[in-house]
Tab-separated table of C-alpha atoms and ligand atoms in Angstrom:
chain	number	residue	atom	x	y	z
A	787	UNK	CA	258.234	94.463	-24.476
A	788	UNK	CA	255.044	96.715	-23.698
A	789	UNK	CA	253.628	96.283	-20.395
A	790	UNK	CA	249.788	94.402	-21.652
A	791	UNK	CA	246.436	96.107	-19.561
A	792	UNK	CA	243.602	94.507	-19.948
A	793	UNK	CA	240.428	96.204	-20.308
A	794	UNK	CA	236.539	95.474	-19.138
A	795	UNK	CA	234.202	97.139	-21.193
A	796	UNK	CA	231.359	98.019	-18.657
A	797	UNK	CA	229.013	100.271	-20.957
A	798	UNK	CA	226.080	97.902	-21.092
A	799	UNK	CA	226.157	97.469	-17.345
A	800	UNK	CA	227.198	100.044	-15.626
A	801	UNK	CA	226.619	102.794	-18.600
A	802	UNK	CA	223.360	102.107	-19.147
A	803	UNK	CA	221.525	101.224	-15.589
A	804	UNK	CA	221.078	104.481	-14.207
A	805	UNK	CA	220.074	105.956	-18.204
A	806	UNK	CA	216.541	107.742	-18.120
A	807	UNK	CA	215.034	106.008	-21.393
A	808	UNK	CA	215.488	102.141	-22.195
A	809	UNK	CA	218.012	101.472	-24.871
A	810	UNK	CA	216.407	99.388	-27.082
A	811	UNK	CA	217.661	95.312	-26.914
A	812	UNK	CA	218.990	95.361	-30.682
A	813	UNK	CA	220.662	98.870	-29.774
A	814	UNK	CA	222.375	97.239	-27.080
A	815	UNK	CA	223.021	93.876	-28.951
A	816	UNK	CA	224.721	95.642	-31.888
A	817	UNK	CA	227.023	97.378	-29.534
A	818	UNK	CA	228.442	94.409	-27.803
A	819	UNK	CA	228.531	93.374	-31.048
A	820	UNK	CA	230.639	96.147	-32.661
A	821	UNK	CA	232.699	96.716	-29.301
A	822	UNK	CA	233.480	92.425	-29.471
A	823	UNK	CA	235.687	93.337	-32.628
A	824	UNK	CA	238.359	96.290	-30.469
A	825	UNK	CA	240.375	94.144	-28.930
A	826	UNK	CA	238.509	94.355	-25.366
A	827	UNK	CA	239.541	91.114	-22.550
A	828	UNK	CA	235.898	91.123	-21.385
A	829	UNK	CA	233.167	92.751	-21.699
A	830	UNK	CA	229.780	93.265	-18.732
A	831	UNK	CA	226.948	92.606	-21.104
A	832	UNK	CA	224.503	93.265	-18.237
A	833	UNK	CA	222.787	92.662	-15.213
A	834	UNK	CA	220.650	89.962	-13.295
A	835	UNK	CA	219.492	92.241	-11.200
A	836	UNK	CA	215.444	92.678	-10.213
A	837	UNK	CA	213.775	94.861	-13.118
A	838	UNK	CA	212.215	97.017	-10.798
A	839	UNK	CA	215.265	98.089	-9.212
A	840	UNK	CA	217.472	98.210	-12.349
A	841	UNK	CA	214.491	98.765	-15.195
A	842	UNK	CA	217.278	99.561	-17.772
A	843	UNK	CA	218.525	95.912	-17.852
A	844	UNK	CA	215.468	93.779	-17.496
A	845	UNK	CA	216.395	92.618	-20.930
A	846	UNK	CA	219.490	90.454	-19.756
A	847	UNK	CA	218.526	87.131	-20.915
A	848	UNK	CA	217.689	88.421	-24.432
A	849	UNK	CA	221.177	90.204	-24.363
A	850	UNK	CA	222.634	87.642	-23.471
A	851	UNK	CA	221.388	85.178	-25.769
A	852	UNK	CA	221.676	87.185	-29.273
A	853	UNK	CA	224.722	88.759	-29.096
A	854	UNK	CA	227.563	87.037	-31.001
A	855	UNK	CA	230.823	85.962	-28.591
A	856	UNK	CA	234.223	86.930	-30.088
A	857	UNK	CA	236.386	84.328	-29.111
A	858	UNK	CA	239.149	85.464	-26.827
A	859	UNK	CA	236.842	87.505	-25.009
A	860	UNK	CA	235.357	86.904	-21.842
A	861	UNK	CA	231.206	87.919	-21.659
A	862	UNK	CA	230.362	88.545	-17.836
A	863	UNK	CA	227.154	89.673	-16.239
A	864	UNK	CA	227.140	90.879	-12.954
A	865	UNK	CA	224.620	89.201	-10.261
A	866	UNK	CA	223.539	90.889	-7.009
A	867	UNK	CA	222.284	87.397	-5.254
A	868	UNK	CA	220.773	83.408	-5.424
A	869	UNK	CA	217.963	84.630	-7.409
A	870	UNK	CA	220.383	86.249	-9.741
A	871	UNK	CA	222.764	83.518	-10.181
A	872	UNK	CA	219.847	81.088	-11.407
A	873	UNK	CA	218.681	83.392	-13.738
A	874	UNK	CA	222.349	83.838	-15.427
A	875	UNK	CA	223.700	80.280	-15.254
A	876	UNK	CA	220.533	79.619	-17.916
A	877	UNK	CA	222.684	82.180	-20.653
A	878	UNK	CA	226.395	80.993	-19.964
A	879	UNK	CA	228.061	83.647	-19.227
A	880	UNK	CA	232.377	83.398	-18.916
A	881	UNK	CA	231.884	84.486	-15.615
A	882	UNK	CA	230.294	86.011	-12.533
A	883	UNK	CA	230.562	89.149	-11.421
A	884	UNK	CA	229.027	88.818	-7.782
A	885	UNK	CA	228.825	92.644	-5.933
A	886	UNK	CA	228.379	93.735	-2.754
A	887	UNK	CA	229.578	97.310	-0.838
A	888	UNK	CA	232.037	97.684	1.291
A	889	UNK	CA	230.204	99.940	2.956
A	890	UNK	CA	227.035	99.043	5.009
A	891	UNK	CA	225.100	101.854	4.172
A	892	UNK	CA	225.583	101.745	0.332
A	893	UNK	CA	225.025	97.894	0.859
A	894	UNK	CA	221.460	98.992	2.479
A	895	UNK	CA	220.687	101.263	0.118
A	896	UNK	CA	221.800	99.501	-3.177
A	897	UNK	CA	220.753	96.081	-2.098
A	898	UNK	CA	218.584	96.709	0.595
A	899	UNK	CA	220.528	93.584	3.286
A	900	UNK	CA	223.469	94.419	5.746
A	901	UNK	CA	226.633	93.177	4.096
A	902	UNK	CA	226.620	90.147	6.329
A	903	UNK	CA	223.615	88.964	4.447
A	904	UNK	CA	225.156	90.209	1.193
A	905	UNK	CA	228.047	87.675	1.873
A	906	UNK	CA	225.991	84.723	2.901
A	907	UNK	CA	224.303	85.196	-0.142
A	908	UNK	CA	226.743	85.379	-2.364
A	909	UNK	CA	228.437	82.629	-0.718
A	910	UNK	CA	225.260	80.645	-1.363
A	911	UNK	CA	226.218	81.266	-5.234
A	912	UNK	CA	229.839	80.335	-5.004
A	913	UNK	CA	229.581	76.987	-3.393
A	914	UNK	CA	226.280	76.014	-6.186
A	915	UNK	CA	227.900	77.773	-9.235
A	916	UNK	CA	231.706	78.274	-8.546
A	917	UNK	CA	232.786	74.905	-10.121
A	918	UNK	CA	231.106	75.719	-13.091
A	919	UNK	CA	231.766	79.655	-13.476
A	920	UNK	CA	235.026	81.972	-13.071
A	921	UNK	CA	233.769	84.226	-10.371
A	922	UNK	CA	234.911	87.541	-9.546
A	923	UNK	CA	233.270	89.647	-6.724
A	924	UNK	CA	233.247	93.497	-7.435
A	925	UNK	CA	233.492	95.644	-3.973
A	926	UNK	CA	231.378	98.879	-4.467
A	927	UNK	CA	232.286	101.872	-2.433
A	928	UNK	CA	235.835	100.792	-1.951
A	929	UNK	CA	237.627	104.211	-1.309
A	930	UNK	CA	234.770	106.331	0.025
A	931	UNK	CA	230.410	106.261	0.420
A	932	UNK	CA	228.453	108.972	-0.160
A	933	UNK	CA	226.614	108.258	2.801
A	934	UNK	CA	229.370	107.248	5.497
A	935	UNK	CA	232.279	109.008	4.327
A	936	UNK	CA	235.873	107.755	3.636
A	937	UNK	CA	235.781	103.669	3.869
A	938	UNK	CA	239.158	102.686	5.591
A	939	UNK	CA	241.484	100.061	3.540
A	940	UNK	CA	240.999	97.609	6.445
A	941	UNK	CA	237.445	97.428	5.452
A	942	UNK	CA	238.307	96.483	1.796
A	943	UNK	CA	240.973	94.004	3.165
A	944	UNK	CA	238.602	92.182	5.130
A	945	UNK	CA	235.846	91.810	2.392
A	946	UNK	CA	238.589	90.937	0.485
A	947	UNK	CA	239.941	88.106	2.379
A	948	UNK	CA	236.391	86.740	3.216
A	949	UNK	CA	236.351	86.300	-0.725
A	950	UNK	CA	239.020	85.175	-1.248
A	951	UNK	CA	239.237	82.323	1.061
A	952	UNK	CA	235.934	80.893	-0.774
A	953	UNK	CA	238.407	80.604	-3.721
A	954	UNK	CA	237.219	82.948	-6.050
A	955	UNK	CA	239.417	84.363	-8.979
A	956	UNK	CA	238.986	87.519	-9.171
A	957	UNK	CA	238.208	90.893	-7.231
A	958	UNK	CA	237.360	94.279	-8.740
A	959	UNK	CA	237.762	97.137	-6.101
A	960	UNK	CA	235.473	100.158	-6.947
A	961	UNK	CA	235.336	103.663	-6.219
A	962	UNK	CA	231.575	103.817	-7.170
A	963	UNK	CA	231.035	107.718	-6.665
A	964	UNK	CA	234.442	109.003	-7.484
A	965	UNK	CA	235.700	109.740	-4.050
A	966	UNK	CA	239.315	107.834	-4.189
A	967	UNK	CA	242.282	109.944	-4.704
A	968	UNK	CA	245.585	108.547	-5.917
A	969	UNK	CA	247.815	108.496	-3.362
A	970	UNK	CA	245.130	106.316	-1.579
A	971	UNK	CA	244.565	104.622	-5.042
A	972	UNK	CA	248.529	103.683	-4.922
A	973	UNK	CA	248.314	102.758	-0.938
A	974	UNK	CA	245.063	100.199	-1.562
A	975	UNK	CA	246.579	98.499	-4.700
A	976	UNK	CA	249.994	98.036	-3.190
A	977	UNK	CA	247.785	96.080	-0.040
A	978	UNK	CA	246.262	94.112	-1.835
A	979	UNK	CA	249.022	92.919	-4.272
A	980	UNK	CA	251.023	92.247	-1.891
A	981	UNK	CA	248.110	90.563	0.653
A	982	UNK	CA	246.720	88.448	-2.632
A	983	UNK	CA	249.322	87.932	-5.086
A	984	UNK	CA	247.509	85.374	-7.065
A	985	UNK	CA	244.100	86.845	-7.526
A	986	UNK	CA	242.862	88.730	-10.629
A	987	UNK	CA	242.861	92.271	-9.469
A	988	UNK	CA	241.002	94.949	-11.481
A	989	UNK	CA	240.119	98.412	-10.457
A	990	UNK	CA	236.831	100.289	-11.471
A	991	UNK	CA	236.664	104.399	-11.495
A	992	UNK	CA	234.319	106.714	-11.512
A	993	UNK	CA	234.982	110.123	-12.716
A	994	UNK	CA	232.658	112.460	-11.032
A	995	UNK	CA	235.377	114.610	-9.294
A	996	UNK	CA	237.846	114.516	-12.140
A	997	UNK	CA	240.420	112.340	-10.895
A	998	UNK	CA	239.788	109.210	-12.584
A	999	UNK	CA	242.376	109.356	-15.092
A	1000	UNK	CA	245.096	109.967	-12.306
A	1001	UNK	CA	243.599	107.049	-10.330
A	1002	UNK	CA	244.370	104.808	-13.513
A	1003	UNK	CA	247.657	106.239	-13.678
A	1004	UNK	CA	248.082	105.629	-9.545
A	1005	UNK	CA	247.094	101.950	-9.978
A	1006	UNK	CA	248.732	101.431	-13.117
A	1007	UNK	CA	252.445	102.309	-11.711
A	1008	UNK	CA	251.888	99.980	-8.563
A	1009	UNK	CA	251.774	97.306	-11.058
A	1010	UNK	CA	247.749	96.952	-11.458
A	1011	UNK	CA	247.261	95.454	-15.405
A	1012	UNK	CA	243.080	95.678	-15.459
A	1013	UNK	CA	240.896	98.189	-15.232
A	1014	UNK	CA	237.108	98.650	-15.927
A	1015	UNK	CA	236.163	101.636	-18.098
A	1016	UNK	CA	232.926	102.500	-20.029
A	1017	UNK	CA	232.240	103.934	-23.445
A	1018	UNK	CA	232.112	107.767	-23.243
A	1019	UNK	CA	232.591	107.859	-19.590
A	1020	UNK	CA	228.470	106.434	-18.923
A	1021	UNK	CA	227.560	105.648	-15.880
A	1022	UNK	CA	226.860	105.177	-11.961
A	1023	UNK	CA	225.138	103.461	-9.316
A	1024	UNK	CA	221.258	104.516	-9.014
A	1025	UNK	CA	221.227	103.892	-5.554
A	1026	UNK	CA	224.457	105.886	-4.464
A	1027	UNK	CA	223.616	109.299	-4.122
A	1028	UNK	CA	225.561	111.735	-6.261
A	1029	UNK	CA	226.755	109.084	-8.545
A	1030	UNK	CA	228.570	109.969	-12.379
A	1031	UNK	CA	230.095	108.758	-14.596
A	1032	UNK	CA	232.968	105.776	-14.919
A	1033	UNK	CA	235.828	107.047	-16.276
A	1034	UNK	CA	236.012	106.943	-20.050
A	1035	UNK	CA	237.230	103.743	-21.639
A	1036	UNK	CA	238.915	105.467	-24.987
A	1037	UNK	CA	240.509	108.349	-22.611
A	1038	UNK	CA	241.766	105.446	-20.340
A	1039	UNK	CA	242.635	103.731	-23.018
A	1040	UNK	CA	244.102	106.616	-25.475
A	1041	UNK	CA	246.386	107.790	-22.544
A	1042	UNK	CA	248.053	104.501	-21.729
A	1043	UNK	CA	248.373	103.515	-25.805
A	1044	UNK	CA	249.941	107.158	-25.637
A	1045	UNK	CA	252.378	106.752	-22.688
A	1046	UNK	CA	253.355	102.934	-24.717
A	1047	UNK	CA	251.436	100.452	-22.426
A	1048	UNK	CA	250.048	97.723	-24.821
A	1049	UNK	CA	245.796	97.394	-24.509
A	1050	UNK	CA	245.185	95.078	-26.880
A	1051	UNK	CA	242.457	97.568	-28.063
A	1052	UNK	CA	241.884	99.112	-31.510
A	1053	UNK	CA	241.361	102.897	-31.009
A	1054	UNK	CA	240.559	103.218	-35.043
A	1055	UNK	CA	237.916	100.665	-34.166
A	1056	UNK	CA	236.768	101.953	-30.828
A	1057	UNK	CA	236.421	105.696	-31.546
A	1058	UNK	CA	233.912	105.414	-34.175
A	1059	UNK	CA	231.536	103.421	-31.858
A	1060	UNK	CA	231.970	105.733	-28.997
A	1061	UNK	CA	230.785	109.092	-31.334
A	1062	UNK	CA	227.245	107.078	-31.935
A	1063	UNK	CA	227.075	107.060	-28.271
A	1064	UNK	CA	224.820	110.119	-27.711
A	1065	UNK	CA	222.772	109.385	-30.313
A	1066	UNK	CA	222.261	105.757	-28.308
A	1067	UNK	CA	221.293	107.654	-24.976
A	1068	UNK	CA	219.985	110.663	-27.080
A	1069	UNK	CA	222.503	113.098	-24.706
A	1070	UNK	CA	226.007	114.241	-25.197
A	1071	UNK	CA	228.630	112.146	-22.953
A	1072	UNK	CA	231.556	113.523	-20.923
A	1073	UNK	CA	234.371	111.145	-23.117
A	1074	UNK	CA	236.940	113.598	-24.596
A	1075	UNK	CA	239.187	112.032	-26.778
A	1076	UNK	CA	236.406	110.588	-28.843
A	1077	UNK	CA	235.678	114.515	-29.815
A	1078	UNK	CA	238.751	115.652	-29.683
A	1079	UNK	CA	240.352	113.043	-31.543
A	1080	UNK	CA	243.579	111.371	-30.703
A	1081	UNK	CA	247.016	113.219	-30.249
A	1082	UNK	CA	248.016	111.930	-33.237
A	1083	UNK	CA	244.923	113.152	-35.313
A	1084	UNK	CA	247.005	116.399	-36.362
A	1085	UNK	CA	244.998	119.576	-37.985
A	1086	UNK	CA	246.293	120.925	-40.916
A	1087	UNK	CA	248.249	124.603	-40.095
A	1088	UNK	CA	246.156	128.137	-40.962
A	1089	UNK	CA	247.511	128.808	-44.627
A	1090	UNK	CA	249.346	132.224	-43.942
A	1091	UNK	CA	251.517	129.832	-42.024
A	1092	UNK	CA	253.265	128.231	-45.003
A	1093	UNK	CA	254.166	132.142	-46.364
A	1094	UNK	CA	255.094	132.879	-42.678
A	1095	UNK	CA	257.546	129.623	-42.566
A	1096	UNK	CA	259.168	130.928	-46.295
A	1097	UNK	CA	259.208	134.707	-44.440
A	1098	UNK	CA	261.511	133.361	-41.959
A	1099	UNK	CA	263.819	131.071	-43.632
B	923	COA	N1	216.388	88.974	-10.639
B	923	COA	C1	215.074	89.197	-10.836
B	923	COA	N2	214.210	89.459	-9.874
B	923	COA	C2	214.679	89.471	-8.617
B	923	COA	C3	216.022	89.231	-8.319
B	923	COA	C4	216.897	88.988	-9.394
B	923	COA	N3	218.196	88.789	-9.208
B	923	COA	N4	216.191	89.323	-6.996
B	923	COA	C5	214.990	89.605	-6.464
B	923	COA	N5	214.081	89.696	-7.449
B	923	COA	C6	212.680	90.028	-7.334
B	923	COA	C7	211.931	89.092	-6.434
B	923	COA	O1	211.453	87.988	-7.166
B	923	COA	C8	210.802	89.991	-5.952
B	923	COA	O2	209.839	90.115	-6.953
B	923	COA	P1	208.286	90.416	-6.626
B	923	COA	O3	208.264	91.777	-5.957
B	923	COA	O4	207.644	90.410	-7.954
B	923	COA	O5	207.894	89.319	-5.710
B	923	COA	C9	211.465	91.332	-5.834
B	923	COA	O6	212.583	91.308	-6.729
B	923	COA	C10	211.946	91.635	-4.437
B	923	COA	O7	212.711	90.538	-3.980
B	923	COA	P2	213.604	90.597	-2.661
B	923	COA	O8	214.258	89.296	-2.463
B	923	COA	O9	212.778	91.166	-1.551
B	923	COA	O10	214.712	91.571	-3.145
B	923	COA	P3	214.997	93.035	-2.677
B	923	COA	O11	213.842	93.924	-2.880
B	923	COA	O12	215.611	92.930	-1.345
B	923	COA	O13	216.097	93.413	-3.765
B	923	COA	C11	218.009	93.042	-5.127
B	923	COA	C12	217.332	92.782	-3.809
B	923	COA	C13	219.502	92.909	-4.938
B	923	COA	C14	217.548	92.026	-6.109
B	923	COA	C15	217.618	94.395	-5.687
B	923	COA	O14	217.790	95.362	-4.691
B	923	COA	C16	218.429	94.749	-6.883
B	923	COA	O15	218.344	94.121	-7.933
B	923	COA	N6	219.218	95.846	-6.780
B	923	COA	C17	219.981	96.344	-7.873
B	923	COA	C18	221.419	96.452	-7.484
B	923	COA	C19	222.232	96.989	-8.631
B	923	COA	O16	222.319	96.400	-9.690
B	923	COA	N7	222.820	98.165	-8.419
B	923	COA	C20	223.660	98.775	-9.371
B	923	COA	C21	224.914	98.046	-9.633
B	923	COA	S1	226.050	98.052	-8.314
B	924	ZN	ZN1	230.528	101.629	-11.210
């Protein structure tokens, strides 16, 4: 049987927050909309974030409340603190997605409190909404800050294990600027696995030094099954410097259909909606396959080819 990945769509959230002009809320409705029919396990509709900080998203509630929930998949928002929380719990989301950096100066910079405070916080939102809501906690800066330099893997394990002993189901480990490499991609995953065997792991990739596909791949063979990813590779963190792109959902997705790993997800149905994507954010997007088609989208051969085949019979 083929090995089943399950995919986060993260366009909405982490595609569109640092985008220059707002995308419109019926823009963004009809794409969760469409994107709710490719066979995605969850989607991040948005953010409950402050709207001065995060401008792009101040539209959550409305998002929240007019798109239309495929069942089987799982709608999450993400929410930064208490404030947060209280604002999402009004919209019903699936789930949670708490986030705080692993790093303390990406923690100061994106939300402006030394992790310690981060925690408490979100700990505040765990013990009020965690009987009611899935939660999973996404770990920015993971595998390397902008600011600080490489973050070491004991770091991550002791976030981790804070979380985790609050009972929450889920972690997603980010690489929020692209700095994680595989071998340290393959090292990290095989930690945690083995250090939290029951949790929900999922790992979230940013492509801005090319090696997000390989960091997939790295996760993917030490037995890692879900992965974020966002439509035509959008994305970044506004408040980590140097921040690009996630890596591309329909290349992530294209290459393990390729290689015979089962994603649940329709590429016939997802392609189409990632090639209105620039027109959405009115600029082209780094996403390849959804140009160059799939590897089974064949071209038809130059004609002198068919005399040059008879030539050489
Ligand atoms: N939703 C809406 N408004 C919020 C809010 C939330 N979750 N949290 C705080 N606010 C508002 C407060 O009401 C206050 O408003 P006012 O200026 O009109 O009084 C203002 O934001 C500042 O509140 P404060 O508690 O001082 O927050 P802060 O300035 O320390 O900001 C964050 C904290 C986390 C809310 C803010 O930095 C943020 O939203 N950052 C975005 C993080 C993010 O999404 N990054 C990208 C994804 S990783
Ligand atoms: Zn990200």
């Amino acid at each position: 049987m083929r090995q089943r990945i399950y995919f986060n769509e993260v366009v909405t959230r982490d595609g569109f927050q640092m985008e220059a002009n707002f995308v419109a809320t019926d823009t963004k409705v009809a794409l969760i909309d469409a994107l709710s029919q490719c066979g995605y396990a969850k989607i991040e509709v948005t953010s409950f974030t402050s709207a001065k900080a995060i401008p792009m998203l101040r539209d959550a509630e409305e998002v929240m409340g007019r798109i239309q929930r495929a069942p089987g998949v799982e709608y999450t928002v993400l929410v930064p603190n208490v404030r947060g929380a209280e604002r999402a719990m009004e919209v019903n989301p699936d789930e949670f997605n708490l986030v705080m950096s692993a790093s303390e100066t990406h923690n100061l910079s994106n939300l402006r409190m030394p992790r310690d405070k981060s925690f408490s916080s979100l700990r505040e939102v765990i013990e009020k909404c965690g009987t009611q809501v899935p939660i999973n906690v996404s770990l920015s800066a993971c595998f390397g800050c902008p600011m600080e330099g490489v973050v070491p893997q004991q770091e991550v394990l002791q976030w981790s294990e804070r979380f985790a002993d609050l009972g929450v189901r889920g972690l997603t480990i980010c690489d929020t600027t692209g700095m994680a490499q595989p071998a340290q991609v393959a090292q990290l995953c095989e930690a945690l696995q083995k250090r939290f065997p029951s949790l929900q792991l999922t790992l979230h990739f940013h492509n801005t030094r090319g090696m997000g596909l390989a960091n997939v791949l790295a996760a993917v063979q030490t037995g890692i099954d879900r992965f974020d990813g966002s439509l035509g590779g959008l994305g970044g963190c506004p408040y980590a410097p140097g921040a690009s792109g996630n890596v591309s959902s329909e290349d992530a997705i294209h290459m393990l259909d390729a290689m015979g790993y089962d994603t649940g997800i329709d590429l016939t149905c997802l392609l189409p909606i990632a090639r209105e994507l620039p027109a959405i954010v009115a600029h082209d997007v780094p996403g390849q396959v959804a140009k160059s088609g799939r590897i089974t989208d064949l071209h038809p051969a130059p004609e002198y080819v068919a005399q040059l085949k008879k030539d050489f019979k």
